[in-house]
Short mmCIF file of C-alpha atoms and ligand atoms in Angstrom, two decimals:
data_model
loop_
_atom_site.label_atom_id
_atom_site.label_comp_id
_atom_site.label_asym_id
_atom_site.label_seq_id
_atom_site.Cartn_x
_atom_site.Cartn_y
_atom_site.Cartn_z
CA UNK A 1 0.00 0.00 0.00
CA UNK A 2 1.27 3.41 -0.92
CA UNK A 3 -0.27 6.84 -0.47
CA UNK A 4 0.77 9.89 -2.45
CA UNK A 5 -0.09 13.30 -1.01
CA UNK A 6 -0.39 16.41 -3.21
CA UNK A 7 -1.37 19.98 -2.46
CA UNK A 8 -3.27 22.06 -4.99
CA UNK A 9 -4.83 25.51 -4.23
CA UNK A 10 -6.61 24.86 -0.93
CA UNK A 11 -6.91 21.16 -1.66
CA UNK A 12 -5.08 18.13 -0.32
CA UNK A 13 -5.34 15.12 -2.61
CA UNK A 14 -4.41 11.69 -1.25
CA UNK A 15 -4.03 9.02 -3.95
CA UNK A 16 -4.36 5.58 -2.38
CA UNK A 17 -2.68 2.65 -4.09
CA UNK A 18 -3.15 -1.05 -3.21
CA UNK A 19 -5.14 -2.71 -0.43
CA UNK A 20 -6.81 -0.81 2.40
CA UNK A 21 -7.17 -2.89 5.55
CA UNK A 22 -6.44 -2.48 9.26
CA UNK A 23 -2.74 -3.19 8.62
CA UNK A 24 -2.28 -0.50 5.96
CA UNK A 25 -4.79 2.04 7.35
CA UNK A 26 -2.44 3.24 10.09
CA UNK A 27 0.17 4.46 7.64
CA UNK A 28 -2.37 6.07 5.34
CA UNK A 29 -4.03 7.84 8.27
CA UNK A 30 -0.75 9.21 9.59
CA UNK A 31 0.39 10.45 6.18
CA UNK A 32 -2.92 12.20 5.49
CA UNK A 33 -3.41 13.66 8.95
CA UNK A 34 0.07 15.14 9.23
CA UNK A 35 -0.45 16.97 5.92
CA UNK A 36 -4.01 18.06 6.71
CA UNK A 37 -3.08 19.35 10.16
CA UNK A 38 -0.22 21.32 8.63
CA UNK A 39 -2.03 22.71 5.57
CA UNK A 40 -5.58 22.98 6.95
CA UNK A 41 -7.09 22.63 3.44
CA UNK A 42 -10.65 23.58 2.46
CA UNK A 43 -11.06 20.21 0.76
CA UNK A 44 -9.49 16.80 1.29
CA UNK A 45 -9.85 14.51 -1.72
CA UNK A 46 -9.31 10.76 -1.35
CA UNK A 47 -8.63 9.13 -4.72
CA UNK A 48 -9.57 5.42 -4.82
CA UNK A 49 -8.62 4.85 -8.46
CA UNK A 50 -5.79 2.44 -7.65
CA UNK A 51 -7.41 0.69 -4.67
CA UNK A 52 -7.84 -3.04 -5.36
CA UNK A 53 -9.31 -4.05 -2.04
CA UNK A 54 -10.94 -2.33 0.92
CA UNK A 55 -12.62 -3.71 4.03
CA UNK A 56 -14.43 -1.89 6.85
CA UNK A 57 -11.12 -0.55 8.17
CA UNK A 58 -11.27 1.69 5.10
CA UNK A 59 -14.69 2.91 6.17
CA UNK A 60 -13.21 3.75 9.60
CA UNK A 61 -10.46 5.62 7.80
CA UNK A 62 -12.96 7.65 5.75
CA UNK A 63 -15.21 8.44 8.75
CA UNK A 64 -12.18 9.59 10.75
CA UNK A 65 -11.03 11.92 7.93
CA UNK A 66 -14.62 13.19 7.55
CA UNK A 67 -14.69 14.18 11.22
CA UNK A 68 -11.27 15.79 10.99
CA UNK A 69 -12.34 17.90 8.00
CA UNK A 70 -15.56 18.96 9.77
CA UNK A 71 -13.43 20.11 12.72
CA UNK A 72 -11.44 22.26 10.30
CA UNK A 73 -14.65 23.53 8.68
CA UNK A 74 -13.56 21.80 5.51
CA UNK A 75 -14.97 19.12 3.26
CA UNK A 76 -14.12 15.54 2.31
CA UNK A 77 -14.47 14.24 -1.24
CA UNK A 78 -14.17 10.66 -2.41
CA UNK A 79 -13.15 10.29 -6.05
CA UNK A 80 -12.80 7.39 -8.49
CA UNK A 81 -14.71 4.91 -6.34
CA UNK A 82 -14.96 1.67 -8.35
CA UNK A 83 -18.00 -0.56 -8.35
CA UNK A 84 -16.18 -3.17 -6.31
CA UNK A 85 -15.36 -0.74 -3.51
CA UNK A 86 -18.67 1.05 -3.96
CA UNK A 87 -20.42 -1.98 -2.48
CA UNK A 88 -18.89 -1.57 0.99
CA UNK A 89 -19.29 2.21 0.77
CA UNK A 90 -23.03 1.83 0.16
CA UNK A 91 -23.40 -0.74 2.94
CA UNK A 92 -21.68 1.62 5.36
CA UNK A 93 -24.20 4.41 4.78
CA UNK A 94 -21.29 6.76 4.26
CA UNK A 95 -22.99 8.25 1.21
CA UNK A 96 -25.68 9.58 3.53
CA UNK A 97 -23.18 11.84 5.27
CA UNK A 98 -23.25 13.92 2.12
CA UNK A 99 -23.89 13.46 -1.56
CA UNK A 100 -20.92 12.35 -3.61
CA UNK B 1 -22.98 -33.13 -0.09
CA UNK B 2 -19.45 -34.28 -1.00
CA UNK B 3 -16.40 -32.21 -0.01
CA UNK B 4 -14.12 -31.77 -3.00
CA UNK B 5 -11.35 -29.84 -1.28
CA UNK B 6 -10.44 -28.55 2.15
CA UNK B 7 -7.66 -26.80 4.02
CA UNK B 8 -6.51 -25.68 7.44
CA UNK B 9 -4.29 -22.68 8.11
CA UNK B 10 -2.74 -21.36 11.33
CA UNK B 11 -0.82 -18.09 11.74
CA UNK B 12 -0.06 -15.52 14.46
CA UNK B 13 -2.34 -12.50 14.99
CA UNK B 14 -0.05 -9.98 13.29
CA UNK B 15 -1.72 -7.38 11.15
CA UNK B 16 0.40 -8.19 8.09
CA UNK B 17 -1.40 -11.56 8.02
CA UNK B 18 -4.73 -9.89 7.20
CA UNK B 19 -3.71 -9.81 3.54
CA UNK B 20 -2.06 -13.24 3.76
CA UNK B 21 -5.31 -14.79 5.04
CA UNK B 22 -7.59 -13.31 2.38
CA UNK B 23 -5.12 -14.04 -0.43
CA UNK B 24 -4.85 -17.67 0.69
CA UNK B 25 -8.63 -18.09 0.73
CA UNK B 26 -8.83 -16.46 -2.70
CA UNK B 27 -6.27 -18.92 -4.05
CA UNK B 28 -8.06 -21.84 -2.38
CA UNK B 29 -11.43 -21.08 -3.98
CA UNK B 30 -9.99 -20.13 -7.38
CA UNK B 31 -10.77 -23.67 -8.63
CA UNK B 32 -14.45 -22.64 -8.61
CA UNK B 33 -13.60 -19.82 -11.03
CA UNK B 34 -15.52 -17.20 -8.99
CA UNK B 35 -16.49 -13.85 -10.50
CA UNK B 36 -14.45 -10.82 -9.44
CA UNK B 37 -17.37 -9.73 -7.30
CA UNK B 38 -17.81 -13.12 -5.57
CA UNK B 39 -14.08 -13.19 -4.90
CA UNK B 40 -14.11 -9.65 -3.47
CA UNK B 41 -17.07 -10.52 -1.20
CA UNK B 42 -15.31 -13.55 0.27
CA UNK B 43 -11.94 -11.82 0.65
CA UNK B 44 -13.62 -8.91 2.43
CA UNK B 45 -15.55 -11.17 4.84
CA UNK B 46 -12.37 -13.11 5.70
CA UNK B 47 -10.46 -9.88 6.17
CA UNK B 48 -13.13 -8.65 8.64
CA UNK B 49 -13.09 -11.82 10.75
CA UNK B 50 -9.29 -12.06 10.83
CA UNK B 51 -8.96 -8.35 11.67
CA UNK B 52 -11.39 -8.83 14.57
CA UNK B 53 -9.24 -11.62 16.01
CA UNK B 54 -6.17 -9.40 15.72
CA UNK B 55 -7.72 -6.15 16.96
CA UNK B 56 -10.22 -7.37 19.56
CA UNK B 57 -9.52 -11.00 20.58
CA UNK B 58 -5.75 -10.66 21.01
CA UNK B 59 -5.79 -6.94 21.79
CA UNK B 60 -2.52 -6.57 23.70
CA UNK B 61 -0.99 -9.94 22.81
CA UNK B 62 -0.17 -12.16 19.86
CA UNK B 63 -2.09 -15.43 19.63
CA UNK B 64 -2.90 -17.99 16.96
CA UNK B 65 -5.66 -17.61 14.38
CA UNK B 66 -7.10 -20.81 12.91
CA UNK B 67 -8.81 -20.86 9.53
CA UNK B 68 -10.40 -23.90 7.98
CA UNK B 69 -12.35 -24.07 4.76
CA UNK B 70 -14.24 -26.64 2.71
CA UNK B 71 -15.43 -26.61 -0.87
CA UNK B 72 -18.44 -28.78 -1.67
CA UNK B 73 -19.41 -30.37 -4.97
CA UNK B 74 -22.31 -27.95 -5.48
CA UNK B 75 -20.06 -24.88 -5.13
CA UNK B 76 -20.74 -24.25 -1.46
CA UNK B 77 -17.79 -22.80 0.45
CA UNK B 78 -17.59 -22.88 4.24
CA UNK B 79 -14.99 -20.85 6.11
CA UNK B 80 -14.31 -21.04 9.85
CA UNK B 81 -12.15 -18.41 11.57
CA UNK B 82 -11.28 -19.15 15.17
CA UNK B 83 -9.29 -17.46 17.91
CA UNK B 84 -8.55 -18.30 21.55
CA UNK B 85 -8.72 -14.68 22.60
CA UNK B 86 -10.89 -12.52 24.85
CA UNK B 87 -14.30 -13.70 23.62
CA UNK B 88 -17.39 -11.53 23.15
CA UNK B 89 -19.71 -10.75 26.05
CA UNK B 90 -22.89 -10.11 24.07
CA UNK B 91 -22.71 -11.52 20.55
CA UNK B 92 -26.08 -10.13 19.51
CA UNK B 93 -25.09 -6.61 20.47
CA UNK B 94 -21.63 -7.00 18.92
CA UNK B 95 -23.25 -7.89 15.61
CA UNK B 96 -25.33 -4.71 15.45
CA UNK B 97 -24.09 -2.35 12.74
CA UNK B 98 -21.92 0.50 14.08
CA UNK B 99 -21.39 -1.18 17.47
CA UNK B 100 -17.70 -1.19 18.32
CA UNK B 101 -15.46 -1.36 21.37
CA UNK B 102 -12.51 -0.52 19.15
CA UNK B 103 -12.50 3.25 19.44
CA UNK B 104 -12.33 6.06 16.90
CA UNK B 105 -10.88 4.31 13.89
CA UNK B 106 -13.11 1.19 13.88
CA UNK B 107 -16.34 1.57 11.96
CA UNK B 108 -18.22 -1.17 13.82
CA UNK B 109 -19.18 -2.68 10.48
CA UNK B 110 -17.16 -5.91 10.42
CA UNK B 111 -20.06 -8.22 11.27
CA UNK B 112 -22.43 -6.24 9.03
CA UNK B 113 -20.07 -6.81 6.10
CA UNK B 114 -19.75 -10.54 6.87
CA UNK B 115 -23.53 -10.82 7.05
CA UNK B 116 -24.18 -8.91 3.89
CA UNK B 117 -21.36 -10.36 1.75
CA UNK B 118 -21.83 -14.02 2.71
CA UNK B 119 -24.93 -16.26 2.55
CA UNK B 120 -24.75 -17.33 6.20
CA UNK B 121 -22.75 -16.47 9.30
CA UNK B 122 -22.70 -18.06 12.76
CA UNK B 123 -20.75 -16.69 15.73
CA UNK B 124 -19.92 -18.71 18.82
CA UNK B 125 -18.01 -16.99 21.59
CA UNK B 126 -17.11 -17.50 25.22
CA UNK B 127 -15.50 -14.88 27.45
CA UNK B 128 -11.88 -15.80 28.13
CA UNK B 129 -12.06 -18.76 25.74
CA UNK B 130 -12.32 -17.21 22.29
CA UNK B 131 -14.53 -16.76 19.26
CA UNK B 132 -15.42 -18.88 16.23
CA UNK B 133 -17.01 -17.32 13.16
CA UNK B 134 -18.41 -19.74 10.57
CA UNK B 135 -19.45 -18.37 7.18
CA UNK B 136 -20.94 -19.91 4.10
CA UNK B 137 -21.37 -18.83 0.50
CA UNK B 138 -22.39 -20.79 -2.59
CA UNK B 139 -20.84 -20.01 -5.92
CA UNK B 140 -22.32 -21.41 -9.07
CA UNK B 141 -19.39 -23.36 -10.49
CA UNK B 142 -18.53 -22.10 -13.97
CA UNK B 143 -16.01 -24.84 -14.64
CA UNK B 144 -16.26 -28.59 -14.31
CA UNK B 145 -14.67 -29.68 -11.05
CA UNK B 146 -12.70 -32.85 -11.40
CA UNK B 147 -10.54 -34.60 -8.81
CA UNK C 1 17.52 -15.42 15.28
CA UNK C 2 14.03 -14.06 15.88
CA UNK C 3 11.03 -15.43 13.98
CA UNK C 4 8.96 -12.57 12.59
CA UNK C 5 6.17 -14.62 11.04
CA UNK C 6 5.12 -18.24 10.70
CA UNK C 7 2.31 -20.39 9.34
CA UNK C 8 1.01 -23.93 9.14
CA UNK C 9 -1.11 -25.29 6.31
CA UNK C 10 -2.81 -28.68 5.82
CA UNK C 11 -4.59 -29.90 2.67
CA UNK C 12 -5.40 -33.18 0.91
CA UNK C 13 -3.03 -34.64 -1.70
CA UNK C 14 -5.07 -33.61 -4.71
CA UNK C 15 -3.16 -32.33 -7.71
CA UNK C 16 -5.12 -29.08 -7.90
CA UNK C 17 -3.46 -28.17 -4.57
CA UNK C 18 -0.02 -28.00 -6.18
CA UNK C 19 -0.78 -24.47 -7.33
CA UNK C 20 -2.61 -23.63 -4.08
CA UNK C 21 0.47 -24.60 -2.03
CA UNK C 22 2.98 -22.57 -4.05
CA UNK C 23 0.66 -19.55 -4.27
CA UNK C 24 0.15 -19.60 -0.51
CA UNK C 25 3.89 -19.70 0.15
CA UNK C 26 4.40 -16.88 -2.36
CA UNK C 27 1.81 -14.78 -0.52
CA UNK C 28 3.35 -15.65 2.86
CA UNK C 29 6.85 -14.49 1.91
CA UNK C 30 5.69 -11.42 -0.03
CA UNK C 31 6.37 -9.27 3.06
CA UNK C 32 10.10 -9.76 2.32
CA UNK C 33 9.54 -8.18 -1.11
CA UNK C 34 11.45 -10.96 -2.93
CA UNK C 35 12.68 -10.49 -6.50
CA UNK C 36 10.72 -12.26 -9.25
CA UNK C 37 13.53 -14.77 -9.53
CA UNK C 38 13.70 -15.49 -5.76
CA UNK C 39 9.94 -15.94 -5.75
CA UNK C 40 10.04 -18.30 -8.75
CA UNK C 41 12.79 -20.39 -7.10
CA UNK C 42 10.81 -20.86 -3.90
CA UNK C 43 7.51 -21.53 -5.69
CA UNK C 44 9.21 -24.14 -7.86
CA UNK C 45 10.86 -25.92 -4.91
CA UNK C 46 7.54 -26.04 -3.02
CA UNK C 47 5.76 -27.30 -6.12
CA UNK C 48 8.30 -30.14 -6.44
CA UNK C 49 7.99 -31.28 -2.83
CA UNK C 50 4.19 -31.11 -2.82
CA UNK C 51 3.98 -32.94 -6.16
CA UNK C 52 6.19 -35.71 -4.75
CA UNK C 53 3.83 -36.21 -1.81
CA UNK C 54 0.89 -36.39 -4.22
CA UNK C 55 2.51 -38.56 -6.90
CA UNK C 56 4.77 -40.84 -4.85
CA UNK C 57 3.85 -40.77 -1.14
CA UNK C 58 0.08 -41.09 -1.58
CA UNK C 59 0.23 -42.86 -4.93
CA UNK C 60 -3.11 -44.67 -4.96
CA UNK C 61 -4.76 -42.79 -2.07
CA UNK C 62 -5.48 -39.31 -0.82
CA UNK C 63 -3.71 -38.26 2.38
CA UNK C 64 -2.84 -35.03 4.16
CA UNK C 65 0.08 -32.80 3.27
CA UNK C 66 1.46 -30.56 6.02
CA UNK C 67 3.38 -27.38 5.25
CA UNK C 68 4.93 -25.13 7.84
CA UNK C 69 7.05 -22.09 7.23
CA UNK C 70 8.96 -19.50 9.25
CA UNK C 71 10.38 -16.13 8.30
CA UNK C 72 13.34 -14.89 10.36
CA UNK C 73 14.45 -11.35 11.05
CA UNK C 74 17.48 -11.68 8.77
CA UNK C 75 15.36 -12.75 5.77
CA UNK C 76 15.83 -16.49 6.23
CA UNK C 77 12.83 -18.58 5.18
CA UNK C 78 12.39 -22.18 6.28
CA UNK C 79 9.75 -24.41 4.68
CA UNK C 80 8.84 -27.91 5.85
CA UNK C 81 6.69 -30.18 3.67
CA UNK C 82 5.56 -33.40 5.31
CA UNK C 83 3.47 -36.40 4.31
CA UNK C 84 2.47 -39.62 6.07
CA UNK C 85 2.74 -41.66 2.89
CA UNK C 86 4.87 -44.51 1.58
CA UNK C 87 8.27 -43.17 2.59
CA UNK C 88 11.50 -43.47 0.57
CA UNK C 89 13.66 -46.59 0.77
CA UNK C 90 16.99 -45.03 -0.19
CA UNK C 91 16.96 -41.24 0.18
CA UNK C 92 20.47 -40.80 -1.22
CA UNK C 93 19.57 -42.66 -4.40
CA UNK C 94 16.19 -40.88 -4.67
CA UNK C 95 17.99 -37.55 -4.62
CA UNK C 96 20.22 -38.38 -7.58
CA UNK C 97 19.28 -36.37 -10.69
CA UNK C 98 17.16 -38.34 -13.17
CA UNK C 99 16.33 -41.10 -10.67
CA UNK C 100 12.59 -41.72 -10.65
CA UNK C 101 10.16 -44.49 -9.79
CA UNK C 102 7.41 -42.47 -11.39
CA UNK C 103 7.56 -43.81 -14.95
CA UNK C 104 7.67 -42.12 -18.34
CA UNK C 105 6.34 -38.67 -17.57
CA UNK C 106 8.42 -37.92 -14.45
CA UNK C 107 11.78 -36.33 -15.15
CA UNK C 108 13.41 -37.45 -11.88
CA UNK C 109 14.51 -33.88 -11.28
CA UNK C 110 12.35 -32.82 -8.33
CA UNK C 111 15.07 -33.14 -5.70
CA UNK C 112 17.68 -31.67 -8.07
CA UNK C 113 15.49 -28.58 -8.47
CA UNK C 114 14.95 -28.25 -4.71
CA UNK C 115 18.70 -28.54 -4.12
CA UNK C 116 19.63 -26.07 -6.81
CA UNK C 117 16.89 -23.47 -6.18
CA UNK C 118 17.13 -23.39 -2.37
CA UNK C 119 20.13 -22.77 -0.07
CA UNK C 120 19.66 -25.95 1.95
CA UNK C 121 17.50 -29.07 1.85
CA UNK C 122 17.15 -31.95 4.32
CA UNK C 123 15.07 -35.08 3.69
CA UNK C 124 13.96 -37.45 6.43
CA UNK C 125 11.95 -40.49 5.43
CA UNK C 126 10.81 -43.81 6.84
CA UNK C 127 9.17 -46.59 4.83
CA UNK C 128 5.49 -46.82 5.68
CA UNK C 129 5.68 -43.68 7.88
CA UNK C 130 6.23 -40.83 5.46
CA UNK C 131 8.65 -38.15 4.35
CA UNK C 132 9.64 -34.70 5.60
CA UNK C 133 11.49 -32.26 3.36
CA UNK C 134 12.94 -29.17 5.06
CA UNK C 135 14.25 -26.36 2.88
CA UNK C 136 15.86 -23.03 3.61
CA UNK C 137 16.58 -19.90 1.62
CA UNK C 138 17.70 -16.46 2.71
CA UNK C 139 16.40 -13.40 0.94
CA UNK C 140 18.04 -10.05 1.51
CA UNK C 141 15.12 -8.00 2.82
CA UNK C 142 14.55 -4.99 0.61
CA UNK C 143 11.95 -3.45 2.90
CA UNK C 144 12.02 -2.72 6.60
CA UNK C 145 10.14 -5.47 8.43
CA UNK C 146 8.00 -4.18 11.21
CA UNK C 147 5.58 -6.13 13.37
CA UNK D 1 -3.80 -23.59 -17.93
CA UNK D 2 -4.85 -23.60 -21.55
CA UNK D 3 -3.18 -25.06 -24.62
CA UNK D 4 -3.92 -23.93 -28.17
CA UNK D 5 -3.01 -26.32 -30.99
CA UNK D 6 -2.43 -25.07 -34.55
CA UNK D 7 -1.33 -26.86 -37.73
CA UNK D 8 0.81 -25.08 -40.30
CA UNK D 9 2.49 -26.84 -43.29
CA UNK D 10 4.03 -29.93 -41.68
CA UNK D 11 4.20 -28.22 -38.28
CA UNK D 12 2.15 -28.59 -35.12
CA UNK D 13 2.41 -25.56 -32.85
CA UNK D 14 1.23 -25.86 -29.24
CA UNK D 15 0.90 -22.53 -27.45
CA UNK D 16 0.97 -23.08 -23.68
CA UNK D 17 -0.72 -20.54 -21.44
CA UNK D 18 -0.50 -20.40 -17.64
CA UNK D 19 1.24 -22.69 -15.15
CA UNK D 20 2.80 -26.03 -16.09
CA UNK D 21 2.85 -28.48 -13.20
CA UNK D 22 1.90 -32.12 -12.62
CA UNK D 23 -1.79 -31.12 -12.36
CA UNK D 24 -1.93 -29.30 -15.69
CA UNK D 25 0.59 -31.47 -17.58
CA UNK D 26 -1.87 -34.31 -18.13
CA UNK D 27 -4.26 -32.16 -20.14
CA UNK D 28 -1.50 -30.52 -22.15
CA UNK D 29 0.05 -33.92 -22.94
CA UNK D 30 -3.25 -35.39 -24.09
CA UNK D 31 -4.10 -32.41 -26.31
CA UNK D 32 -0.68 -32.39 -27.96
CA UNK D 33 -0.35 -36.16 -28.40
CA UNK D 34 -3.77 -36.65 -29.95
CA UNK D 35 -2.95 -34.01 -32.58
CA UNK D 36 0.61 -35.26 -33.19
CA UNK D 37 -0.50 -38.88 -33.54
CA UNK D 38 -3.15 -37.82 -36.03
CA UNK D 39 -1.08 -35.35 -38.09
CA UNK D 40 2.39 -36.94 -37.75
CA UNK D 41 4.10 -33.55 -38.28
CA UNK D 42 7.77 -33.04 -39.24
CA UNK D 43 8.13 -30.49 -36.44
CA UNK D 44 6.36 -29.99 -33.12
CA UNK D 45 6.82 -26.48 -31.73
CA UNK D 46 6.09 -25.76 -28.06
CA UNK D 47 5.54 -22.04 -27.47
CA UNK D 48 6.31 -20.97 -23.87
CA UNK D 49 5.59 -17.27 -24.38
CA UNK D 50 2.59 -17.23 -22.03
CA UNK D 51 3.93 -19.68 -19.42
CA UNK D 52 4.23 -18.02 -16.00
CA UNK D 53 5.42 -21.00 -14.03
CA UNK D 54 6.93 -24.38 -14.77
CA UNK D 55 8.34 -27.06 -12.49
CA UNK D 56 10.05 -30.38 -13.34
CA UNK D 57 6.73 -31.86 -14.48
CA UNK D 58 7.18 -29.53 -17.47
CA UNK D 59 10.59 -31.08 -18.13
CA UNK D 60 8.93 -34.52 -18.08
CA UNK D 61 6.38 -33.18 -20.55
CA UNK D 62 9.11 -31.90 -22.90
CA UNK D 63 11.19 -35.11 -22.69
CA UNK D 64 8.08 -37.17 -23.44
CA UNK D 65 7.24 -35.11 -26.52
CA UNK D 66 10.89 -35.23 -27.61
CA UNK D 67 10.77 -39.04 -27.56
CA UNK D 68 7.45 -39.10 -29.38
CA UNK D 69 8.81 -36.87 -32.17
CA UNK D 70 11.96 -39.02 -32.48
CA UNK D 71 9.68 -42.07 -32.92
CA UNK D 72 7.95 -40.24 -35.76
CA UNK D 73 11.34 -39.22 -37.25
CA UNK D 74 10.37 -35.64 -36.52
CA UNK D 75 11.81 -32.80 -34.45
CA UNK D 76 10.85 -30.85 -31.34
CA UNK D 77 11.39 -27.10 -31.04
CA UNK D 78 10.98 -24.96 -27.94
CA UNK D 79 10.19 -21.32 -28.66
CA UNK D 80 9.87 -18.15 -26.57
CA UNK D 81 11.53 -19.62 -23.47
CA UNK D 82 11.75 -16.81 -20.91
CA UNK D 83 14.67 -16.36 -18.57
CA UNK D 84 12.60 -17.50 -15.60
CA UNK D 85 11.72 -20.82 -17.23
CA UNK D 86 15.14 -21.05 -18.87
CA UNK D 87 16.63 -21.72 -15.44
CA UNK D 88 14.90 -25.07 -14.98
CA UNK D 89 15.49 -25.94 -18.66
CA UNK D 90 19.25 -25.43 -18.21
CA UNK D 91 19.31 -27.40 -14.95
CA UNK D 92 17.54 -30.30 -16.66
CA UNK D 93 20.21 -30.65 -19.32
CA UNK D 94 17.44 -30.64 -21.90
CA UNK D 95 19.44 -28.23 -24.06
CA UNK D 96 22.04 -30.96 -24.53
CA UNK D 97 19.54 -33.17 -26.39
CA UNK D 98 19.91 -30.73 -29.27
CA UNK D 99 20.75 -27.10 -29.80
CA UNK D 100 17.85 -24.71 -29.48
N1 LIG E 1 -12.91 -12.18 17.57
C1 LIG E 1 -13.39 -11.28 18.45
N2 LIG E 1 -12.97 -11.34 19.75
C2 LIG E 1 -13.42 -10.45 20.66
N3 LIG E 1 -14.32 -9.47 20.37
C3 LIG E 1 -14.77 -9.37 19.10
C4 LIG E 1 -14.34 -10.26 18.08
N4 LIG E 1 -14.97 -9.93 16.94
C5 LIG E 1 -15.76 -8.89 17.23
N5 LIG E 1 -15.67 -8.53 18.54
C6 LIG E 1 -16.43 -7.45 19.23
O1 LIG E 1 -17.52 -7.09 18.41
C7 LIG E 1 -17.47 -5.68 18.09
C8 LIG E 1 -18.06 -5.41 16.71
O2 LIG E 1 -17.24 -6.01 15.72
P1 LIG E 1 -17.31 -5.50 14.21
O3 LIG E 1 -18.72 -5.46 13.77
O4 LIG E 1 -16.39 -6.36 13.41
O5 LIG E 1 -16.77 -4.01 14.23
P2 LIG E 1 -15.32 -3.41 14.58
O6 LIG E 1 -14.28 -4.47 14.35
O7 LIG E 1 -15.16 -2.27 13.65
O8 LIG E 1 -15.36 -2.99 16.02
C9 LIG E 1 -16.02 -5.32 18.25
O9 LIG E 1 -15.83 -3.95 18.49
C10 LIG E 1 -15.61 -6.18 19.45
O10 LIG E 1 -16.05 -5.61 20.66
N1 LIG E 2 7.38 -37.70 -0.62
C1 LIG E 2 7.82 -38.84 -1.20
N2 LIG E 2 7.33 -40.04 -0.83
C2 LIG E 2 7.76 -41.18 -1.39
N3 LIG E 2 8.72 -41.23 -2.36
C3 LIG E 2 9.26 -40.07 -2.77
C4 LIG E 2 8.84 -38.83 -2.22
N4 LIG E 2 9.56 -37.84 -2.82
C5 LIG E 2 10.38 -38.46 -3.69
N5 LIG E 2 10.22 -39.79 -3.68
C6 LIG E 2 10.98 -40.79 -4.47
O1 LIG E 2 12.15 -40.16 -4.99
C7 LIG E 2 12.17 -40.25 -6.42
C8 LIG E 2 12.85 -39.04 -7.01
O2 LIG E 2 12.09 -37.87 -6.76
P1 LIG E 2 12.28 -36.58 -7.66
O3 LIG E 2 13.73 -36.24 -7.74
O4 LIG E 2 11.38 -35.52 -7.11
O5 LIG E 2 11.80 -36.99 -9.13
P2 LIG E 2 10.36 -37.41 -9.69
O6 LIG E 2 9.30 -36.86 -8.80
O7 LIG E 2 10.31 -36.82 -11.05
O8 LIG E 2 10.33 -38.90 -9.69
C9 LIG E 2 10.73 -40.42 -6.81
O9 LIG E 2 10.60 -41.04 -8.08
C10 LIG E 2 10.21 -41.31 -5.68
O10 LIG E 2 10.59 -42.67 -5.87
#
């Protein structure tokens, strides 16, 4: 699992690559949070384009980042969610937090 | 119904074995030629159960996780994931969506995923003794199974 | 030397498990980030030992094959493949290249491959009791191993 | 594992695809032999381009086809042998049977 962090005009974009599970979530979380706490962006975008696998640890990861962004009066956006990963996203009710 | 293949796997409750466990199950059931979506369902359910043994059952320690699986002639797959960890006080409550004792970063959705992604799930647990999760899913075999 | 991960696997001696066994070992050692060639060596050696248990040890029957493996801190991998089958009368002779009791389609090169592709191999066998092959290979870890 | 058999002017070409082990060798052998015994080609070509994995059961397969082609006064050719599979070919001494 790798995570690439980019900054772009008030945005932080985290591109996730590989499997998201409890083992890999820790690293991803730390990389994202350290950047977000430093930059305090308006929007945090999580890019799932290269994610092959995600279990409910990934949902925990998203919920945690959602709360963090609310604290900072910012927004969270999920982009490039594949059908395969969409299934667990829908089950989690995460789409009800806001429209994506 | 005749068992056409089976396996048993034991490994320590280290988080790097979450991917090892689901990859092994994926390889084991590949003879049924599952669809990408069937495969993802089963890998996710196994990942949830194994993660629970690592995160909750053996919270501060490392213990053994036992997986066994059978494939039946009709395409039924059974998977048992067992630990000898802390056990669950109230299984019914634990299985409710969003219930978690795992703190901030756990979504409390592990059991909900297992229930929704598999055909059947049974949980047996005893405080101080451990937990056994048994799951079942039938895949329509797309290839002839011989031997 | 400290063990950083280990596993045990049991499955029946059906030929479709030849690929299951080598895929599982490949997944188990992936945390060491082996090169393609190191991975191919280990998969091939495992395939040879498992095939021998299927073809020779449990010739006319189906029995259990037991694999256990350890990964050490320094990148050493040990793999033990055990059967409770026929056993080998003369291990030294069996290990000679081209020796086979398997007829036309066996090349008699299984042990030669295990010897050449792994750093060490030890074979213990007893007629009527079974055979244990223990192999070892050290991979220079290319990633930091934590947990 | 799949094997595709083609005939081309006195040649039988078998394109192997996937893993060659004791489990898959039986099928490959049967497909090739039934065609070779019917066609009696001058040359049998085994194409390893799409072979990801091969253990010594593959060497047994090659030796067996080599003998069969000798019986028919024909020749065996191995084509597109990758480096990875070349290792077990070299160890087997199969290259000494003839130059490839
Ligand atoms: N193997 C286990 N051993 C002990 N407790 C467990 C086990 N599996 C689940 N639990 C308990 O059930 C709760 C709900 O589990 P789950 O639905 O998977 O969500 P999560 O893992 O996100 O907490 C856990 O928080 C934990 O209290
Ligand atoms: N697990 C085993 N149980 C019984 N006999 C075995 C076992 N492994 C190897 N042998 C014996 O050793 C011989 C040589 O084995 P090997 O070098 O792997 O070549 P091959 O499998 O092609 O015969 C076999 O033909 C068989 O007689």
